[in-house]
mmCIF file of N, CA and C in Angstrom:
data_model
loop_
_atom_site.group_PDB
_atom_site.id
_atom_site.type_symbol
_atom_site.label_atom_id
_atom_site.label_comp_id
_atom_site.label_asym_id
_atom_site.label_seq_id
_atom_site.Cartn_x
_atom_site.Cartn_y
_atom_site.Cartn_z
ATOM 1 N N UNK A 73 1.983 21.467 -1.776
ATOM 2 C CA UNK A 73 0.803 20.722 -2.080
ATOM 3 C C UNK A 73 1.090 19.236 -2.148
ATOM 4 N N UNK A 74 0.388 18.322 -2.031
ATOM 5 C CA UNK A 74 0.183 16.590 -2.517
ATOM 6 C C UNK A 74 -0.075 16.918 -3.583
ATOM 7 N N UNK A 75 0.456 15.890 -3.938
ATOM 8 C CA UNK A 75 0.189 14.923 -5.477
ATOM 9 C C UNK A 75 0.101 13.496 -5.333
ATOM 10 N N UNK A 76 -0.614 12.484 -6.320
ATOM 11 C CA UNK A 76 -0.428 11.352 -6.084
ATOM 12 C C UNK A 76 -2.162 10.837 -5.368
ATOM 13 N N UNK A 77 -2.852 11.773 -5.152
ATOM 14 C CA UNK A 77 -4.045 11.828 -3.658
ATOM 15 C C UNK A 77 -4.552 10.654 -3.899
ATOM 16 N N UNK A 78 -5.266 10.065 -2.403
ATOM 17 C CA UNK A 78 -5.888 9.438 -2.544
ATOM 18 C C UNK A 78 -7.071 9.559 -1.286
ATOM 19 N N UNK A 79 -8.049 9.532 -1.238
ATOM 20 C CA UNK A 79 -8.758 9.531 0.172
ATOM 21 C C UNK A 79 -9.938 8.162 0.361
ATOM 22 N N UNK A 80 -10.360 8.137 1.918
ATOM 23 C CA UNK A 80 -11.195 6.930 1.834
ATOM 24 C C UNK A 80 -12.141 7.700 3.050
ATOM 25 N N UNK A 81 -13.413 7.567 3.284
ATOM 26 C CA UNK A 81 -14.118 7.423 4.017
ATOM 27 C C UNK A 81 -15.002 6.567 4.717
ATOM 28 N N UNK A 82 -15.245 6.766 6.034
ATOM 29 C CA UNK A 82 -15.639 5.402 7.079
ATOM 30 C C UNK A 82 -16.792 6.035 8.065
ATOM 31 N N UNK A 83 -17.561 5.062 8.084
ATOM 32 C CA UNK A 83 -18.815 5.599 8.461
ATOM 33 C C UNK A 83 -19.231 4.360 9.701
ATOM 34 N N UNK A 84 -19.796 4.179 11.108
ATOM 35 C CA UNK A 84 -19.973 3.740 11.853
ATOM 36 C C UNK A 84 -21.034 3.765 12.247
ATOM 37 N N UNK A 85 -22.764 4.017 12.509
ATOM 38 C CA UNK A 85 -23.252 4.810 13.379
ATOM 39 C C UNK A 85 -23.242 6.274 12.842
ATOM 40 N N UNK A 86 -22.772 6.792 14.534
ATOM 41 C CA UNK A 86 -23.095 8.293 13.935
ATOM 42 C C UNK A 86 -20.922 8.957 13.996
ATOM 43 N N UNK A 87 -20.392 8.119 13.931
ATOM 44 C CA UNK A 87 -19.059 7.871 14.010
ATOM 45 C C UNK A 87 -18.078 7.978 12.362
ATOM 46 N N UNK A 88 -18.178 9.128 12.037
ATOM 47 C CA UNK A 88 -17.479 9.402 10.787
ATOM 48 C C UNK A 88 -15.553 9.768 10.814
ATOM 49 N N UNK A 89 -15.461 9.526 9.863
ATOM 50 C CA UNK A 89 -13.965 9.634 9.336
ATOM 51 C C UNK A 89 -13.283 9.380 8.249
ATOM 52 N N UNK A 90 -12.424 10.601 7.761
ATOM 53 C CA UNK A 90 -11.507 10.676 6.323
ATOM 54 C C UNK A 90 -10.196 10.608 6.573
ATOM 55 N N UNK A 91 -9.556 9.583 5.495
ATOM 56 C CA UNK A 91 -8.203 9.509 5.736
ATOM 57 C C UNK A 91 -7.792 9.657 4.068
ATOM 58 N N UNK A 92 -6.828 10.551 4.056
ATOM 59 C CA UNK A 92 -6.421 10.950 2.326
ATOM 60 C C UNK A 92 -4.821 11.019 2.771
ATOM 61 N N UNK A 93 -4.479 10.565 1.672
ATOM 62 C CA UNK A 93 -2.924 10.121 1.749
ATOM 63 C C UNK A 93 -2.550 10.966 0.042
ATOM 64 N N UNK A 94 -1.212 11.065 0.186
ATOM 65 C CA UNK A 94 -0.441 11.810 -0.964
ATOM 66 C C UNK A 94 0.779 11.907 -1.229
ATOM 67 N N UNK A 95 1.500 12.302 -1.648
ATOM 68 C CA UNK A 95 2.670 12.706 -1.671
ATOM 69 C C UNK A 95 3.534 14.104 -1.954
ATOM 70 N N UNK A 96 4.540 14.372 -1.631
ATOM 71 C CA UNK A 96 4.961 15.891 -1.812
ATOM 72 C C UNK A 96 6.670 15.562 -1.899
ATOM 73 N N UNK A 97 7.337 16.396 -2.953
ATOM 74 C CA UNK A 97 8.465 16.200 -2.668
ATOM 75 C C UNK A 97 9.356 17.608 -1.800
ATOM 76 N N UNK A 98 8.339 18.454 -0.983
ATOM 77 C CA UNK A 98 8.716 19.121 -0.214
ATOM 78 C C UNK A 98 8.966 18.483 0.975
ATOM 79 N N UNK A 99 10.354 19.180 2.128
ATOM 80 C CA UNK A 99 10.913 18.434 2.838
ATOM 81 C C UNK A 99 9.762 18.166 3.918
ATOM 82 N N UNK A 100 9.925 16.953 4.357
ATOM 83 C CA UNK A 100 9.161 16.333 5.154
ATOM 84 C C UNK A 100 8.862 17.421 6.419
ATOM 85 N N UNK A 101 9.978 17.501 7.401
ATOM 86 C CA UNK A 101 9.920 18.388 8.822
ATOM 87 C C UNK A 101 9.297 20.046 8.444
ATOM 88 N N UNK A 102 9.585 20.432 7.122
ATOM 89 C CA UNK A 102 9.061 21.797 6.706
ATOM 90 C C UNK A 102 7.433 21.440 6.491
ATOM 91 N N UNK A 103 7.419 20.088 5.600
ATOM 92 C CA UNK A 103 5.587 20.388 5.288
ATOM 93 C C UNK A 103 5.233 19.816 6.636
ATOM 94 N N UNK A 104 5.523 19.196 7.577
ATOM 95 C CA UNK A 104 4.647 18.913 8.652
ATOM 96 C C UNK A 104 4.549 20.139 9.625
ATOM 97 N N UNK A 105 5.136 20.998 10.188
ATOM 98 C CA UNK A 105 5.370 22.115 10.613
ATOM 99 C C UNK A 105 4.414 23.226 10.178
ATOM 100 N N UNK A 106 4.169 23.225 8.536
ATOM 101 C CA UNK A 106 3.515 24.375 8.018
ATOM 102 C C UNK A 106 1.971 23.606 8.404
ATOM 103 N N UNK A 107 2.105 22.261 8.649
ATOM 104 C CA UNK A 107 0.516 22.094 8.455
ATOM 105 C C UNK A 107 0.150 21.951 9.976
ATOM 106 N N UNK A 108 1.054 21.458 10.359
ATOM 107 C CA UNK A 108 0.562 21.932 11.995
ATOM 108 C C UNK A 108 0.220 23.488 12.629
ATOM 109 N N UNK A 109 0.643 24.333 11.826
ATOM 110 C CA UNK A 109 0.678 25.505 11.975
ATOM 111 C C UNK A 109 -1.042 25.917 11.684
ATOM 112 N N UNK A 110 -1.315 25.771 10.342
ATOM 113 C CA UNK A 110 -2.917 25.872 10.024
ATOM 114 C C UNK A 110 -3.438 24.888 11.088
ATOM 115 N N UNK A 111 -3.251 23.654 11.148
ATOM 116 C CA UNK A 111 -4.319 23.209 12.275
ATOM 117 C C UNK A 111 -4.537 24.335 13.461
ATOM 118 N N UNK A 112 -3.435 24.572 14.182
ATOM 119 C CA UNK A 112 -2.872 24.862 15.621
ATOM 120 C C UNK A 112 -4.122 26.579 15.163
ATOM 121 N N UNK A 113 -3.615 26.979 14.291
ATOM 122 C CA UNK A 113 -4.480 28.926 13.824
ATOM 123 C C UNK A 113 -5.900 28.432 13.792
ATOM 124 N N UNK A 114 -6.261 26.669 13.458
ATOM 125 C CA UNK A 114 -7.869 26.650 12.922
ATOM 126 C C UNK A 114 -8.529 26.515 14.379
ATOM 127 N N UNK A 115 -7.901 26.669 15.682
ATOM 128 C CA UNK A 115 -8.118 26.533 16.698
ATOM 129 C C UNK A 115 -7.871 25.239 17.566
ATOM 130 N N UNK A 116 -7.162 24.129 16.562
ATOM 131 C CA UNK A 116 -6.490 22.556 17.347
ATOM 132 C C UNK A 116 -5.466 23.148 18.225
ATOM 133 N N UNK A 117 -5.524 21.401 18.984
ATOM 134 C CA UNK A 117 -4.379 21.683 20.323
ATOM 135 C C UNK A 117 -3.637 20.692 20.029
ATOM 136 N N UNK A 118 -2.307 20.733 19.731
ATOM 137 C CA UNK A 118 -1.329 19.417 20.264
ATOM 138 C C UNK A 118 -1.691 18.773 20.920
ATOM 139 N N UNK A 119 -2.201 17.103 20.812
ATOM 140 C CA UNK A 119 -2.186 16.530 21.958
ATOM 141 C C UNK A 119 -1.090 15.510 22.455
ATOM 142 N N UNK A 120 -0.232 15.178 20.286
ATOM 143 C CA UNK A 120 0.758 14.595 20.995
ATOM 144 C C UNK A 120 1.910 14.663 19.699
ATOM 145 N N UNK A 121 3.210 14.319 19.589
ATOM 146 C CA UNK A 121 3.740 14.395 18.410
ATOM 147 C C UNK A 121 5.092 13.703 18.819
ATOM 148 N N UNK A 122 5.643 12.726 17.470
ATOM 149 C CA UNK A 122 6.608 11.945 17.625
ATOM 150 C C UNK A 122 7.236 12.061 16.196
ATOM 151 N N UNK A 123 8.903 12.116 16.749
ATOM 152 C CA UNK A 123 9.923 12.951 15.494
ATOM 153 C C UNK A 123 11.207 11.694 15.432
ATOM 154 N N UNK A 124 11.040 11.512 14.619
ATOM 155 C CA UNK A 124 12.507 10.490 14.231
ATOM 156 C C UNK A 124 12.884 10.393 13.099
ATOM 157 N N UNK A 125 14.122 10.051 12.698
ATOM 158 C CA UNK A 125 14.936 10.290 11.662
ATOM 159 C C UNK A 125 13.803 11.036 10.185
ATOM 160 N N UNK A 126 13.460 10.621 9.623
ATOM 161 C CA UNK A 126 12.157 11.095 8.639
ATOM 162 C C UNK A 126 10.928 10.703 8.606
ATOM 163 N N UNK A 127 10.606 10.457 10.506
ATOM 164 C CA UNK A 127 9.171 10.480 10.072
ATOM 165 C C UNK A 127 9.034 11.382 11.490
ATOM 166 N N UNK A 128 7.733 12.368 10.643
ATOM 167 C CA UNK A 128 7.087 12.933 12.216
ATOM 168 C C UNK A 128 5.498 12.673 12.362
ATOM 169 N N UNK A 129 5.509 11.789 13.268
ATOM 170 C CA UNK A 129 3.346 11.998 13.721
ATOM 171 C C UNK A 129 3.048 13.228 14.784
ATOM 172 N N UNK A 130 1.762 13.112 14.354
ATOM 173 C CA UNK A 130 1.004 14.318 15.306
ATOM 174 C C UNK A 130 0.048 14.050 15.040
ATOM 175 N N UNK A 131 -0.981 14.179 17.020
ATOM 176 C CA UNK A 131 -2.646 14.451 16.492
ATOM 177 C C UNK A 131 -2.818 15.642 17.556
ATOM 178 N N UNK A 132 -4.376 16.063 16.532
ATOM 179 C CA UNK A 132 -4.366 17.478 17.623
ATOM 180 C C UNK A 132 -5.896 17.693 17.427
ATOM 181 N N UNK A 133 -6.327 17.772 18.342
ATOM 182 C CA UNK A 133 -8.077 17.673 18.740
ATOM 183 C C UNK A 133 -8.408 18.966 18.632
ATOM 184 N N UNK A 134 -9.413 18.939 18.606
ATOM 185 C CA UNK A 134 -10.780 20.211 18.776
ATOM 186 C C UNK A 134 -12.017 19.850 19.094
ATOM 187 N N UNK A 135 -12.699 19.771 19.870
ATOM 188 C CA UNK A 135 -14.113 19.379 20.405
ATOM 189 C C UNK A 135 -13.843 17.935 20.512
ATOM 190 N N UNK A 136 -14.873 17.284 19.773
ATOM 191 C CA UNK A 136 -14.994 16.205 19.449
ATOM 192 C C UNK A 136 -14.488 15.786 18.168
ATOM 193 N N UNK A 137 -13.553 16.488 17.584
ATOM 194 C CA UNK A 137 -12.605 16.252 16.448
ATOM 195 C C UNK A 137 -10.994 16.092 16.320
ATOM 196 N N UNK A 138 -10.885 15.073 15.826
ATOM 197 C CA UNK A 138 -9.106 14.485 16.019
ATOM 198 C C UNK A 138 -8.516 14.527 14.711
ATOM 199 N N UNK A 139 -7.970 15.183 14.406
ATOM 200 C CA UNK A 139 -6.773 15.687 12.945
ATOM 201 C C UNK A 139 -5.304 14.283 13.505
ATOM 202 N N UNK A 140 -5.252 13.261 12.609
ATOM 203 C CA UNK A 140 -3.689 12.747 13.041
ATOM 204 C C UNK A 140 -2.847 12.992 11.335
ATOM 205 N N UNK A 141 -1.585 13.539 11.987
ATOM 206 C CA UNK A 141 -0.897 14.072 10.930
ATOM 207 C C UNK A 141 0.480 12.694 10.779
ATOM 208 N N UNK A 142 0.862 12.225 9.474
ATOM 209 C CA UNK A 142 2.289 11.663 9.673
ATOM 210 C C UNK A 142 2.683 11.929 8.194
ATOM 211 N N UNK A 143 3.763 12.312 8.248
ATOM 212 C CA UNK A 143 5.042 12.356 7.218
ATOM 213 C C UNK A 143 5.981 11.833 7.504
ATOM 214 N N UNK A 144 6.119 10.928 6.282
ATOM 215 C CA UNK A 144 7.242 10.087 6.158
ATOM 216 C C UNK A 144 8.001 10.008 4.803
ATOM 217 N N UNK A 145 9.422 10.009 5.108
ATOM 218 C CA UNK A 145 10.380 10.300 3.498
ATOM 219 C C UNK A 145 10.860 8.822 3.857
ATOM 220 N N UNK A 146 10.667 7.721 3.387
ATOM 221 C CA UNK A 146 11.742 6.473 3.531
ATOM 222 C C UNK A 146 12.721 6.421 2.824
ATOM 223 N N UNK A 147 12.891 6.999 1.444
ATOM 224 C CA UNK A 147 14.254 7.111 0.591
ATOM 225 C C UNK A 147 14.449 8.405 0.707
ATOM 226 N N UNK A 148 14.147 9.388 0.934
ATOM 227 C CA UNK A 148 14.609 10.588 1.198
ATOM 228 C C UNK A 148 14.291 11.369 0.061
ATOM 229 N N UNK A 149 13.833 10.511 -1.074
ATOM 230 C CA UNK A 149 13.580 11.691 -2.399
ATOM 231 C C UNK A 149 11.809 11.809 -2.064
ATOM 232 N N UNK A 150 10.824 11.001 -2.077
ATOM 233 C CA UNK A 150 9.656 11.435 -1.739
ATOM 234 C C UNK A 150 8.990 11.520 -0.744
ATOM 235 N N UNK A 151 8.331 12.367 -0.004
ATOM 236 C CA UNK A 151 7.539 12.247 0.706
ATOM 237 C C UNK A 151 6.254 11.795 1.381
ATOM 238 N N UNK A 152 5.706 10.666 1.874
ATOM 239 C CA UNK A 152 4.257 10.209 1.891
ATOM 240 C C UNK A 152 3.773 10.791 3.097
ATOM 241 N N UNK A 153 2.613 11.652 2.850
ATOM 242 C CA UNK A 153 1.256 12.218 3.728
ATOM 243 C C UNK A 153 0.252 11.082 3.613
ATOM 244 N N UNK A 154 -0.116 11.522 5.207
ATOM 245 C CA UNK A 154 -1.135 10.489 5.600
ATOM 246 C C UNK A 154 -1.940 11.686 7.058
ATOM 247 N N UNK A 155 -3.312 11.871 6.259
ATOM 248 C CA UNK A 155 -3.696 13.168 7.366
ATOM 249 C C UNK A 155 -5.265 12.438 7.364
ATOM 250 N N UNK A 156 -5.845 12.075 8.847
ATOM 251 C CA UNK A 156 -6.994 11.035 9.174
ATOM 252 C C UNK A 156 -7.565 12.091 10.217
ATOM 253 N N UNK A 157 -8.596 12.289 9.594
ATOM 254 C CA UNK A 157 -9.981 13.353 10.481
ATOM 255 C C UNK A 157 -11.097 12.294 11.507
ATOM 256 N N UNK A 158 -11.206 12.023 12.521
ATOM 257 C CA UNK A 158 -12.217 11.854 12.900
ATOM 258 C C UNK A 158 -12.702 11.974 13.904
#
């Protein structure tokens, strides 16, 4: 789970989007993996994903909907989530 949450919403038109950020001190490459996993089962597609030392991004569409995923550990003891719907 996150702890720490925080979320914001953005409104355009008819152009919506949520971005909620958190933290977890579960390992970074394990919680991004498990949550790509529920996206990928909720019917999303990979469209793209980038892995380096402790950080991994990913976004993965469905219709007209874009999930972007990033985890990042910069000291290695906590983890910051950053997961943006729009």
């Amino acid at each position: 789970g996150l702890d720490d949450l925080n979320g914001s919403y953005f409104a355009s038109g008819s152009d919506e989007s949520v971005v909620v950020t958190g933290t977890t001190s579960a390992d970074p490459a394990d919680f991004y993996d498990e949550y790509a996993a529920m996206l990928i089962d909720a019917g999303f597609e990979e469209q793209s994903k980038y892995s380096a030392a402790n950080t991994t991004f990913g976004s993965y569409g469905r219709g007209d909907r874009t999930v972007t995923v990033n985890v990042d550990s910069v000291d290695g003891n906590e983890t910051t989530v950053t997961i943006a719907v729009g």
